[in-house]
Coordinates of C-alpha atoms and ligand atoms in Angstrom, one line a residue:
M285 CA -24.9 -26.9 9.3
R286 CA -27.0 -25.3 6.7
I287 CA -24.7 -25.0 3.7
P288 CA -25.5 -22.0 1.5
K289 CA -26.8 -22.8 -1.9
R290 CA -23.6 -21.8 -3.7
Q291 CA -21.5 -24.1 -1.6
I292 CA -23.9 -27.0 -2.2
C293 CA -23.4 -26.4 -5.9
A294 CA -19.7 -26.5 -5.3
V295 CA -19.9 -29.8 -3.6
C296 CA -21.9 -31.2 -6.5
L297 CA -19.4 -29.8 -9.0
A298 CA -16.6 -31.5 -7.2
G299 CA -18.3 -34.9 -7.4
A300 CA -19.7 -37.5 -5.2
F301 CA -16.5 -38.2 -3.4
L302 CA -16.3 -34.7 -2.2
A303 CA -19.9 -34.6 -1.4
A304 CA -19.3 -37.4 1.1
S305 CA -16.6 -35.5 2.9
W306 CA -18.4 -32.2 2.9
S307 CA -21.8 -33.2 3.9
Q308 CA -20.9 -34.0 7.5
P309 CA -23.1 -32.0 9.9
R310 CA -21.3 -29.0 11.3
P311 CA -22.5 -26.6 13.9
A312 CA -24.6 -23.8 12.4
T313 CA -23.4 -20.3 13.4
P314 CA -24.0 -16.9 12.0
Q315 CA -20.4 -16.9 10.6
G316 CA -21.0 -20.3 9.0
E317 CA -23.8 -18.9 6.9
Q318 CA -21.9 -16.2 5.1
P319 CA -18.7 -16.0 3.1
V320 CA -16.5 -13.4 4.7
R321 CA -14.4 -10.8 2.9
R322 CA -12.1 -8.3 4.4
N323 CA -10.1 -5.5 2.9
L324 CA -8.2 -2.3 3.6
S325 CA -11.2 -0.5 5.0
A326 CA -12.9 -3.5 6.7
G327 CA -14.4 -3.0 10.1
R328 CA -14.3 0.8 9.8
P329 CA -17.5 2.8 9.3
T330 CA -18.1 4.2 5.9
E331 CA -17.4 7.9 5.6
T332 CA -20.6 9.8 5.4
D333 CA -19.3 13.3 5.7
P334 CA -21.0 15.3 2.9
T335 CA -18.0 17.6 2.5
L336 CA -15.6 14.7 1.7
E337 CA -16.2 14.6 -2.0
R338 CA -15.4 18.3 -2.3
R339 CA -12.3 18.1 0.0
I340 CA -10.8 15.0 -1.5
K341 CA -11.2 15.7 -5.2
W342 CA -7.7 17.2 -5.7
W343 CA -6.1 14.4 -3.6
R344 CA -7.8 11.7 -5.5
E345 CA -6.6 13.1 -8.9
A346 CA -3.1 13.7 -7.6
R347 CA -2.0 10.0 -7.2
F348 CA 1.5 11.1 -6.4
G349 CA 3.0 13.0 -3.5
L350 CA 6.4 13.7 -1.9
F351 CA 7.0 12.6 1.8
I352 CA 9.8 14.5 3.6
H353 CA 11.3 13.2 6.9
W354 CA 13.5 16.0 8.2
G355 CA 14.5 16.8 11.8
L356 CA 17.2 16.6 14.4
Y357 CA 17.8 13.0 13.5
S358 CA 19.1 14.1 10.2
V359 CA 22.1 15.5 12.1
A360 CA 22.8 12.1 13.7
A361 CA 22.4 10.5 10.2
G362 CA 22.1 7.0 11.6
E363 CA 25.1 7.0 13.9
W364 CA 25.4 7.6 17.7
K365 CA 28.8 8.0 19.4
G366 CA 30.5 6.6 16.3
Q367 CA 28.3 3.5 16.2
P368 CA 25.8 2.8 13.4
V369 CA 22.3 2.4 14.9
P370 CA 20.0 -0.1 13.1
W371 CA 16.4 0.7 12.1
F372 CA 15.1 4.0 10.6
G373 CA 17.2 7.1 10.9
E374 CA 14.4 9.1 12.6
W375 CA 14.1 6.4 15.3
I376 CA 17.7 6.9 16.5
M377 CA 16.7 8.5 19.8
S378 CA 14.6 5.5 20.7
R379 CA 16.8 2.8 19.2
A380 CA 20.0 4.1 21.0
R381 CA 18.0 5.1 24.1
I382 CA 19.4 8.6 23.9
P383 CA 18.4 10.7 26.9
V384 CA 16.4 13.9 26.2
A385 CA 19.2 16.1 27.5
E386 CA 21.8 14.6 25.1
Y387 CA 19.5 14.4 22.1
E388 CA 18.6 18.1 22.6
Q389 CA 22.2 19.0 21.9
L390 CA 21.8 18.0 18.3
A391 CA 19.8 21.2 17.9
K392 CA 22.9 23.3 18.4
Q393 CA 24.5 21.6 15.3
F394 CA 21.4 21.8 13.1
N395 CA 22.1 24.6 10.6
P396 CA 20.7 23.6 7.2
V397 CA 22.2 26.5 5.3
K398 CA 21.7 24.7 1.9
F399 CA 18.0 24.4 2.4
N400 CA 16.2 26.0 -0.5
A401 CA 12.4 25.7 -0.4
E402 CA 11.9 26.7 -4.0
Q403 CA 14.3 24.1 -5.2
W404 CA 12.6 21.3 -3.1
V405 CA 9.2 22.3 -4.4
Q406 CA 10.5 22.6 -8.0
M407 CA 12.0 19.1 -7.7
A408 CA 8.7 17.7 -6.5
R409 CA 6.8 19.5 -9.3
D410 CA 9.2 18.3 -12.0
A411 CA 8.7 14.7 -10.7
G412 CA 5.0 15.0 -11.3
M413 CA 4.1 15.2 -7.7
K414 CA 1.0 17.2 -6.6
Y415 CA 1.5 17.5 -2.9
I416 CA 4.2 17.5 -0.2
V417 CA 3.8 16.0 3.3
I418 CA 6.6 17.1 5.6
T419 CA 7.4 16.3 9.2
S420 CA 6.4 19.3 11.2
K421 CA 7.1 17.3 14.4
H422 CA 8.2 13.6 14.4
H423 CA 8.3 11.3 17.4
D424 CA 11.4 13.0 18.8
G425 CA 9.2 16.0 19.7
F426 CA 11.2 18.6 17.9
A427 CA 9.1 21.1 16.0
M428 CA 10.5 21.9 12.6
Y429 CA 8.7 25.3 12.6
G430 CA 8.6 28.4 14.8
S431 CA 6.3 27.3 17.6
K432 CA 5.2 29.5 20.5
V433 CA 3.9 26.4 22.3
S434 CA 7.4 24.9 22.9
K435 CA 10.9 26.4 22.7
Y436 CA 12.1 23.0 21.4
N437 CA 11.8 24.1 17.8
I438 CA 14.0 25.0 14.8
V439 CA 13.6 28.8 15.1
D440 CA 14.4 29.0 18.8
A441 CA 16.8 26.1 19.4
T442 CA 19.1 26.0 16.4
P443 CA 21.7 28.4 14.8
F444 CA 19.6 28.3 11.6
G445 CA 16.9 30.4 13.2
R446 CA 14.6 30.3 10.2
D447 CA 11.2 28.7 9.8
P448 CA 11.5 26.3 6.8
M449 CA 7.8 25.6 6.9
K450 CA 7.0 29.3 6.2
E451 CA 9.4 29.2 3.3
L452 CA 7.9 25.9 2.0
A453 CA 4.4 27.2 2.3
A454 CA 5.3 30.2 0.2
A455 CA 7.1 28.1 -2.5
C456 CA 4.2 25.6 -2.6
R457 CA 1.7 28.3 -3.1
K458 CA 3.7 29.7 -5.9
A459 CA 4.1 26.4 -7.6
G460 CA 0.5 25.2 -7.2
I461 CA 1.6 22.3 -4.9
K462 CA -0.5 21.4 -1.8
L463 CA 1.5 21.6 1.4
C464 CA 0.6 19.0 4.0
F465 CA 2.0 18.5 7.6
Y466 CA 3.0 15.3 9.2
Y467 CA 2.5 15.6 13.0
S468 CA 3.2 12.9 15.5
H469 CA 0.2 13.5 17.7
A470 CA 0.7 10.9 20.4
Q471 CA 4.4 9.8 20.4
D472 CA 6.6 12.5 21.8
W473 CA 9.9 11.3 23.3
H474 CA 10.7 14.8 24.6
E475 CA 7.8 15.0 26.9
P476 CA 7.2 12.9 30.1
D477 CA 3.5 12.8 29.4
G478 CA 3.8 12.0 25.7
A479 CA 3.9 8.4 24.4
G480 CA 7.0 6.3 23.7
N481 CA 10.0 7.4 25.8
S482 CA 10.5 4.7 28.4
W483 CA 14.3 5.3 28.9
D484 CA 13.9 8.8 30.3
F485 CA 10.4 8.4 31.7
P486 CA 9.9 4.8 33.0
P487 CA 6.3 3.5 33.1
N488 CA 4.5 5.8 35.5
P489 CA 0.9 5.3 36.7
Q490 CA 0.8 9.1 37.1
K491 CA 1.5 9.7 33.4
N492 CA -1.0 12.1 32.1
F493 CA -1.3 11.8 28.4
A494 CA -4.3 14.2 28.4
K495 CA -2.0 16.9 29.8
Y496 CA 0.4 16.4 27.0
F497 CA -2.4 16.4 24.4
E498 CA -3.9 19.6 25.8
A499 CA -0.6 21.4 26.4
K500 CA 1.4 20.5 23.3
A501 CA -0.2 18.4 20.6
L502 CA -3.5 20.2 20.2
P503 CA -2.0 23.8 20.4
Q504 CA 0.8 22.9 18.0
V505 CA -1.7 21.5 15.6
R506 CA -3.6 24.7 15.9
E507 CA -0.5 26.7 15.1
L508 CA 0.2 24.7 12.0
L509 CA -3.4 25.1 10.9
T510 CA -3.3 28.8 11.5
N511 CA 0.1 30.1 10.4
Y512 CA 0.9 28.5 7.1
G513 CA -2.0 29.2 4.8
P514 CA -4.2 26.5 3.3
L515 CA -3.0 23.0 3.9
G516 CA -3.9 19.9 1.9
V517 CA -3.7 17.2 4.6
M518 CA -2.9 17.0 8.3
W519 CA -1.1 13.7 8.4
F520 CA -1.2 12.1 11.8
D521 CA 0.9 9.0 12.7
T522 CA 1.1 6.3 15.4
P523 CA -2.0 7.1 17.5
Q524 CA -0.9 5.0 20.5
L525 CA -2.4 6.6 23.7
I526 CA -4.9 8.8 21.9
T527 CA -8.5 8.3 23.0
R528 CA -11.4 8.3 20.7
E529 CA -12.6 11.6 22.1
Q530 CA -9.2 13.2 21.6
A531 CA -9.1 11.9 18.0
I532 CA -12.5 13.5 17.4
Q533 CA -11.3 16.7 19.0
L534 CA -8.2 16.7 16.7
R535 CA -10.2 16.0 13.6
D536 CA -12.8 18.8 14.5
T537 CA -9.9 21.2 15.1
V538 CA -8.5 20.5 11.7
L539 CA -11.8 20.9 10.0
S540 CA -12.9 24.0 11.9
L541 CA -9.6 25.8 11.2
Q542 CA -9.2 24.5 7.6
P543 CA -12.6 23.4 6.2
D544 CA -11.0 22.2 3.0
A545 CA -8.2 20.1 4.5
L546 CA -8.1 16.3 4.8
V547 CA -7.3 14.2 7.8
S548 CA -5.1 11.2 7.0
G549 CA -5.8 7.6 8.0
R550 CA -3.6 7.2 11.1
I551 CA -5.4 9.6 13.5
G552 CA -6.6 6.6 15.5
H553 CA -10.2 5.3 16.2
L554 CA -11.8 7.2 13.4
P555 CA -12.0 6.2 9.7
A556 CA -10.6 9.6 8.8
D557 CA -10.9 10.9 5.2
Y558 CA -8.9 8.1 3.6
D559 CA -7.1 4.9 4.6
E560 CA -3.4 4.8 5.1
A561 CA -1.8 1.5 4.1
T562 CA 1.1 0.0 6.1
D563 CA 4.5 1.6 5.3
N564 CA 5.9 0.2 2.0
Q565 CA 2.7 -1.8 1.4
L566 CA 2.4 -2.6 -2.3
N567 CA 0.0 -5.5 -2.1
I568 CA -3.5 -4.5 -1.4
G569 CA -6.5 -6.8 -1.6
V570 CA -9.7 -5.0 -2.4
A571 CA -9.6 -1.3 -1.5
A572 CA -13.1 0.0 -0.7
R573 CA -12.1 3.6 0.2
D574 CA -9.6 6.1 -0.9
W575 CA -6.1 5.0 0.3
E576 CA -2.5 6.0 0.2
T577 CA 0.8 4.1 0.7
P578 CA 3.9 5.7 2.1
V579 CA 7.1 4.3 0.6
T580 CA 10.8 4.7 1.3
M581 CA 13.3 5.1 -1.6
N582 CA 16.0 3.3 0.3
D583 CA 15.4 1.6 3.7
T584 CA 14.9 4.6 5.9
W585 CA 12.6 7.7 6.2
G586 CA 15.0 10.1 7.9
F587 CA 18.5 10.5 6.5
K588 CA 21.1 7.8 7.2
K589 CA 24.5 8.3 5.7
D590 CA 25.1 4.5 5.4
D591 CA 21.9 3.6 3.7
H592 CA 22.7 3.1 0.0
N593 CA 20.0 0.5 -0.7
W594 CA 18.2 2.6 -3.3
K595 CA 15.3 1.2 -5.3
P596 CA 15.9 1.7 -9.0
A597 CA 13.6 4.1 -10.9
S598 CA 12.1 1.2 -12.7
V599 CA 10.8 -0.2 -9.4
L600 CA 9.5 3.2 -8.2
I601 CA 7.6 3.8 -11.5
Q602 CA 6.0 0.4 -11.3
Q603 CA 5.1 0.9 -7.7
L604 CA 3.4 4.2 -8.6
V605 CA 1.5 2.5 -11.4
R606 CA 0.6 -0.5 -9.3
V607 CA -0.8 1.7 -6.6
A608 CA -2.7 3.9 -9.1
S609 CA -4.1 0.8 -10.7
K610 CA -5.7 -0.1 -7.4
G611 CA -7.0 3.5 -6.9
G612 CA -4.4 4.6 -4.4
N613 CA -2.0 7.4 -3.9
Y614 CA 1.8 6.9 -3.8
L615 CA 3.6 9.0 -1.2
L616 CA 7.3 8.6 -2.0
N617 CA 9.8 9.7 0.7
V618 CA 13.1 11.6 0.7
G619 CA 15.2 12.2 3.8
P620 CA 17.2 15.5 3.5
T621 CA 20.5 15.9 5.2
A622 CA 21.2 18.2 8.2
E623 CA 22.6 20.7 5.7
G624 CA 19.2 20.9 3.9
E625 CA 20.1 18.9 0.8
I626 CA 18.1 16.1 -0.7
P627 CA 20.4 13.1 -1.3
Q628 CA 21.6 12.9 -4.9
P629 CA 20.2 9.4 -5.5
S630 CA 16.8 10.6 -4.6
V631 CA 17.1 13.7 -6.8
E632 CA 18.1 11.5 -9.8
R633 CA 15.2 9.0 -9.2
L634 CA 12.6 11.8 -8.9
A635 CA 13.9 13.3 -12.2
E636 CA 13.6 9.9 -13.9
I637 CA 10.0 9.4 -12.7
G638 CA 9.2 13.0 -13.8
K639 CA 10.5 12.3 -17.3
W640 CA 8.3 9.2 -17.5
L641 CA 5.2 11.0 -16.2
K642 CA 5.7 13.9 -18.5
V643 CA 4.9 11.5 -21.4
N644 CA 2.6 9.1 -19.5
G645 CA 1.0 11.2 -16.8
E646 CA -2.5 11.0 -18.2
S647 CA -2.5 7.3 -17.6
V648 CA -1.8 7.7 -13.9
Q649 CA -3.1 11.1 -12.7
A650 CA -6.9 11.6 -12.5
T651 CA -7.5 8.0 -13.5
S652 CA -9.8 5.4 -12.2
P653 CA -8.5 2.0 -11.0
N654 CA -8.2 -1.3 -12.9
P655 CA -11.7 -2.5 -13.7
F656 CA -10.5 -6.1 -13.4
P657 CA -10.1 -7.1 -9.7
F658 CA -6.6 -8.5 -10.5
N659 CA -3.4 -7.5 -12.4
M660 CA -2.5 -9.1 -15.7
E661 CA 0.7 -10.8 -16.7
F662 CA 1.8 -7.9 -18.9
G663 CA 1.5 -5.2 -16.2
Y664 CA -1.2 -2.9 -15.0
V665 CA -4.5 -1.3 -16.1
T666 CA -5.9 2.1 -15.4
T667 CA -8.9 3.9 -16.9
A668 CA -10.3 7.3 -17.7
P669 CA -13.6 8.2 -19.5
N670 CA -13.5 6.6 -23.0
R671 CA -10.1 5.1 -22.4
I672 CA -8.4 2.0 -21.0
Y673 CA -4.6 2.3 -20.4
L674 CA -2.6 -0.8 -20.6
H675 CA 0.7 -0.4 -18.7
V676 CA 2.9 -2.9 -20.4
V677 CA 5.9 -3.6 -18.2
N678 CA 6.6 -7.1 -19.4
W679 CA 6.9 -6.5 -23.1
P680 CA 5.5 -9.5 -25.0
G681 CA 7.1 -8.8 -28.4
R682 CA 5.0 -8.2 -31.5
N683 CA 1.7 -9.3 -30.0
L684 CA -0.1 -8.6 -26.8
T685 CA -3.1 -10.8 -26.1
L686 CA -5.5 -10.0 -23.3
Y687 CA -8.8 -11.4 -22.2
G688 CA -11.9 -10.0 -20.7
I689 CA -12.5 -6.6 -22.4
K690 CA -16.0 -6.4 -23.9
N691 CA -15.7 -2.9 -25.3
Q692 CA -15.3 -2.4 -29.0
V693 CA -11.9 -0.7 -29.4
R694 CA -12.1 2.3 -31.7
K695 CA -8.4 3.0 -31.8
A696 CA -5.3 1.7 -30.0
Y697 CA -2.0 3.6 -29.9
L698 CA 1.2 4.0 -27.8
L699 CA 1.0 7.0 -25.4
A700 CA 4.7 7.7 -26.2
D701 CA 4.0 7.9 -29.9
P702 CA 3.6 11.6 -30.8
G703 CA 1.8 10.7 -34.1
K704 CA -0.7 8.4 -32.2
N705 CA -0.4 5.9 -35.0
A706 CA -3.0 3.2 -34.8
L707 CA -2.0 -0.2 -33.6
G708 CA -3.7 -3.2 -35.2
V709 CA -6.4 -4.7 -33.0
K710 CA -8.3 -8.0 -33.4
Q711 CA -11.2 -8.8 -31.1
E712 CA -12.9 -12.2 -30.9
S713 CA -15.6 -13.4 -28.5
K714 CA -17.6 -16.4 -27.4
P715 CA -20.2 -14.6 -25.1
G716 CA -21.6 -17.9 -23.8
L717 CA -18.3 -18.7 -22.3
D718 CA -17.5 -15.1 -21.2
Y719 CA -14.5 -15.4 -23.6
Y720 CA -13.4 -12.0 -25.0
S721 CA -10.0 -12.0 -26.6
M722 CA -8.1 -9.0 -27.9
N723 CA -4.9 -9.0 -29.8
I724 CA -2.8 -5.9 -30.3
G725 CA 0.0 -5.6 -32.8
L726 CA 3.1 -3.9 -31.2
P727 CA 6.6 -3.0 -32.1
A728 CA 9.1 -5.8 -31.5
S729 CA 10.7 -4.1 -28.6
A730 CA 9.4 -1.9 -25.8
P731 CA 9.4 1.8 -26.6
D732 CA 9.8 2.7 -22.9
K733 CA 12.3 0.8 -20.6
Y734 CA 10.0 1.2 -17.6
D735 CA 6.4 1.0 -18.7
S736 CA 5.1 1.5 -22.3
V737 CA 1.5 2.6 -22.1
V738 CA -1.0 1.4 -24.8
V739 CA -4.2 3.5 -25.0
L740 CA -7.4 1.8 -26.0
E741 CA -10.0 4.3 -27.1
I742 CA -13.5 3.0 -26.3
G743 CA -16.8 4.7 -26.4
G744 CA -17.9 5.3 -22.8
G745 CA -16.8 3.4 -19.7
S746 CA -15.0 0.2 -19.5
D747 CA -17.0 -3.0 -19.7
V748 CA -15.0 -6.1 -18.6
I749 CA -15.4 -9.6 -17.3
K750 CA -14.7 -9.4 -13.6
T751 CA -14.7 -13.1 -12.7
L752 CA -11.4 -14.8 -12.1
S753 CA -10.5 -16.3 -15.5
Q754 CA -7.8 -18.1 -17.3
Q755 CA -5.2 -15.8 -18.8
P756 CA -3.7 -15.9 -22.3
D757 CA -0.6 -17.7 -21.1
G758 CA -2.9 -20.4 -19.8
A759 CA -2.3 -19.7 -16.1
I760 CA -5.2 -19.3 -13.6
T761 CA -4.3 -17.3 -10.5
L762 CA -6.8 -17.5 -7.6
H763 CA -5.9 -14.6 -5.4
A764 CA -6.5 -15.0 -1.7
Y765 CA -8.2 -11.6 -1.6
L766 CA -10.8 -12.8 -4.1
A767 CA -11.7 -16.0 -2.1
D768 CA -14.9 -16.6 -0.4
L769 CA -14.0 -17.4 3.2
H770 CA -16.3 -19.8 4.9
K771 CA -16.1 -19.8 8.7
T772 CA -17.8 -22.5 10.7
A773 CA -17.3 -21.8 14.4
S774 CA -18.0 -18.5 16.1
D775 CA -14.4 -18.3 17.4
S776 CA -12.9 -18.9 13.9
R777 CA -10.0 -16.7 13.2
L778 CA -10.0 -17.1 9.4
M779 CA -9.6 -13.7 7.8
L780 CA -8.2 -11.7 5.0
D781 CA -5.6 -9.2 6.1
D782 CA -4.9 -5.7 4.6
M783 CA -2.2 -7.2 2.3
G784 CA -4.7 -9.5 0.7
T785 CA -3.4 -12.6 2.6
I786 CA -5.7 -15.2 4.2
R787 CA -4.6 -15.9 7.8
G788 CA -5.9 -17.6 10.9
W789 CA -6.4 -21.2 9.6
V790 CA -7.1 -22.6 13.1
D791 CA -10.3 -24.4 12.4
T792 CA -10.2 -27.5 10.2
N793 CA -13.9 -26.9 9.3
D794 CA -13.2 -23.5 7.7
W795 CA -12.4 -23.2 4.0
A796 CA -11.6 -20.8 1.2
A797 CA -13.3 -21.2 -2.2
W798 CA -12.9 -19.7 -5.6
D799 CA -15.1 -19.8 -8.7
F800 CA -13.1 -19.4 -12.0
K801 CA -13.5 -19.6 -15.7
T802 CA -11.4 -21.8 -17.9
F803 CA -11.2 -21.7 -21.7
R804 CA -8.6 -24.4 -22.5
P805 CA -9.0 -28.0 -21.6
G806 CA -5.8 -29.8 -20.6
K807 CA -3.6 -30.8 -17.7
Y808 CA -2.7 -28.3 -15.1
E809 CA -0.3 -28.2 -12.2
V810 CA -1.9 -26.9 -9.0
S811 CA 0.3 -25.1 -6.4
V812 CA -0.1 -22.9 -3.4
L813 CA 1.7 -19.6 -2.8
S814 CA 2.2 -18.6 0.8
S815 CA 3.6 -15.3 1.9
V816 CA 6.6 -14.5 4.0
R817 CA 7.2 -10.8 4.4
A818 CA 10.3 -8.9 5.6
R819 CA 9.7 -6.3 8.4
L820 CA 11.9 -3.8 6.7
T821 CA 12.9 -3.1 3.2
G822 CA 16.4 -4.6 2.7
A823 CA 15.9 -7.1 5.5
A824 CA 15.8 -10.9 5.0
P825 CA 12.3 -12.4 5.2
P826 CA 11.6 -14.4 8.3
P827 CA 11.8 -18.2 8.0
W828 CA 8.8 -19.8 6.3
Q829 CA 6.5 -21.7 8.6
G830 CA 5.3 -24.5 6.3
G831 CA 4.5 -28.1 6.7
Q832 CA 0.8 -27.8 7.1
K833 CA -1.5 -30.5 5.8
V834 CA -4.1 -29.1 3.4
L835 CA -7.0 -30.5 1.5
C836 CA -7.5 -29.1 -2.0
E837 CA -10.5 -30.0 -4.2
V838 CA -10.8 -29.0 -7.8
A839 CA -12.3 -30.5 -11.0
G840 CA -13.5 -33.6 -9.3
K841 CA -10.1 -34.4 -7.8
Q842 CA -9.1 -34.2 -4.2
F843 CA -5.5 -33.7 -2.9
R844 CA -4.3 -34.3 0.6
V845 CA -0.8 -32.7 0.7
T846 CA 1.7 -31.5 3.3
L847 CA 2.9 -28.1 2.1
A848 CA 6.6 -28.2 1.2
D849 CA 9.0 -25.5 0.1
N850 CA 9.2 -26.2 -3.7
G851 CA 10.7 -22.9 -4.6
R852 CA 10.6 -19.2 -4.0
V853 CA 8.8 -16.5 -6.0
S854 CA 9.8 -12.9 -5.5
D855 CA 7.9 -9.7 -6.5
P856 CA 10.4 -7.2 -8.0
V857 CA 7.9 -4.4 -7.4
D858 CA 7.5 -5.2 -3.7
P859 CA 11.0 -5.9 -2.3
M860 CA 9.6 -6.9 1.1
A861 CA 7.4 -9.6 -0.3
S862 CA 8.5 -13.2 -0.9
Y863 CA 6.4 -16.3 -1.6
V864 CA 6.9 -20.0 -1.1
L865 CA 5.5 -22.2 -3.8
S866 CA 4.2 -25.6 -2.6
K867 CA 3.1 -28.1 -5.2
I868 CA -0.3 -29.7 -4.7
G869 CA -0.7 -32.0 -7.8
E870 CA -1.9 -32.3 -11.3
V871 CA -5.5 -32.0 -12.5
T872 CA -7.2 -32.4 -15.8
I873 CA -9.8 -29.9 -17.0
D874 CA -11.8 -31.6 -19.7
K875 CA -13.9 -28.7 -21.0
P876 CA -14.2 -24.9 -20.9
G877 CA -16.5 -23.5 -18.3
T878 CA -16.7 -22.5 -14.6
L879 CA -15.0 -24.5 -11.9
K880 CA -14.6 -24.2 -8.2
L881 CA -11.5 -24.8 -6.1
V882 CA -11.8 -25.4 -2.4
L883 CA -8.9 -25.3 0.1
K884 CA -8.9 -26.1 3.8
T885 CA -6.3 -27.1 6.4
E886 CA -6.4 -30.5 8.0
D887 CA -4.0 -30.2 11.0
A888 CA -5.8 -31.0 14.2
E889 CA -3.1 -28.9 16.0
A890 CA -4.4 -25.5 15.3
Q891 CA -1.2 -23.6 16.2
K892 CA 0.6 -25.3 13.3
T893 CA -1.8 -24.0 10.7
L894 CA -1.6 -20.4 12.0
G895 CA 1.7 -20.1 10.1
L896 CA -0.1 -20.5 6.8
N897 CA -0.4 -17.1 5.1
L898 CA -2.1 -17.8 1.8
H899 CA -1.3 -15.5 -1.0
A900 CA -2.8 -17.4 -4.0
V901 CA -3.5 -20.7 -5.5
K902 CA -2.2 -21.2 -9.1
L903 CA -3.0 -23.5 -11.9
V904 CA -0.5 -23.6 -14.8
P905 CA -0.6 -25.7 -17.9
A906 CA 1.4 -28.9 -17.1
G907 CA 5.0 -28.8 -18.4
K908 CA 5.1 -25.0 -18.8
Ligands
FHN1061 O1 7.2 5.5 13.2 C1 6.9 6.2 12.0 C2 8.1 6.2 11.0 O2 9.2 6.8 11.6 C3 7.7 6.9 9.7 O3 7.4 8.2 10.0 C4 6.5 6.2 9.1 C5 6.1 6.8 7.8 O4 4.8 6.3 7.5 N1 5.4 6.2 10.0 C6 5.7 5.6 11.3 C7 5.6 4.1 11.3 O5 4.5 3.7 10.6

């Protein structure tokens, strides 16, 4: 195999011992030549639509929107025939396999007399949200607006008889909030030709999805685009049976009827106007395009009377900031009741977020992402012209030290300080080592219980060291999403997934490598963090599939280790994430400079290594 120059250097750095083990000839393939990186947008064509910049400007600045899941399922509230039904509230028809004829009866009980569009919109506005995405039709097929296409809608089939979308459109227009419609364009459990209902309509070769698409989905989308004034986004979901041609037709329909609207990321086949993360996805590797993550406040989207697993406001605020720091939008869900009320715990949390944003909004909305490709120990970073915002969620006491900012700071102050009193800043650098240290004097305790924002005024744009570097606490984190992945065989499955996890370690010739900078010589403990992820918020993570043999090479040392469960690490901001820490060994770094760490699996039985979902490799000062 022809090893690329950078890898040959790595081999040299790691010493002669390593060189012997790495210089074995391996088959040359196109993949073997190039490090591979994948991210949220990978594999999808880059958007070239010249109108995109104009259409997406407001959305990009918004950063924060309200998701509303409201429909007939809100009547069932998570229970069918007296029995609680697991999974999301809006999925009750599918989970309890409720026949269409029985589910339709819920419409007769749906009378949300407490619904008040102006109150809902005001609540979103006070929370600092800039747009609302509401389910105009979810997978159950019931239209939450007055549709001429199907009588199965809130105006014709319920005692309520009003069109809440008309009322919301008017309230949004008045409040300057963008209204957006969620529309389930392929799944429709009410229709024999729609996708998803196998209990009423068993698999049938005669199923004609095109008929459903032409007769219901497309004309309903036209109604929504025609009858409710300007819309911000058409938010499609679960594309399933949709063909590429149908997706194009849908997208063209949106843009021809509403040339300023956006098409969300789950239309299917197409890159759409922005990427949609997986539900409740808080870990993103490298985001190359605009993106959004939809998040539940408890464990369901549609109302469930027994779901009391509310995330505290502290978590929600940090989630918003984490997403913004990676350049994404945070779409936070509420599930109103069948009476038309937003559950009180949701109202309280939104008010709390709104209070925080009132003071700190400029550090979130209309900001640019963290210029560093990783988060720091103290919290998160966002930027704006002439400013760097440090979101300090782990208050360090009287001194905050951070590395890597090259800009000269003109003034630092706390955003919550009405007097904008200057904080003391000391900057020190050793440019030859790429060492730029900054120390900021702070009050002894955090001024904000959620996230205290320090503003750094700089002249111009941010200028930072982007290479992986040792942090002030001495730790070095080598994130999986920043690895160079080296594939050897053409059928290698090694890849970086959308969560920033390396998967597919089936070939023992593949490896991941990181270059990083160290500033402090000393002894370091090396460990691997692998990821186990729950499928639902509130659910236990699946068992860890460990025990893989790995080879790790760093600073002239080589470790052959079987990964063991040496402890668990959780992520308070991402309740579905959990990491298993496996100790690798101790290494001595004898001088500051750049090092390389290489990791590969050694199990001949490929299936075993498939369970390894690598999140990061960590080096921490020994004894810490
Ligand atoms: O199946 C739906 C689910 O009910 C909910 O609407 C979420 C929100 O993003 N989307 C789908 C699953 O991804």
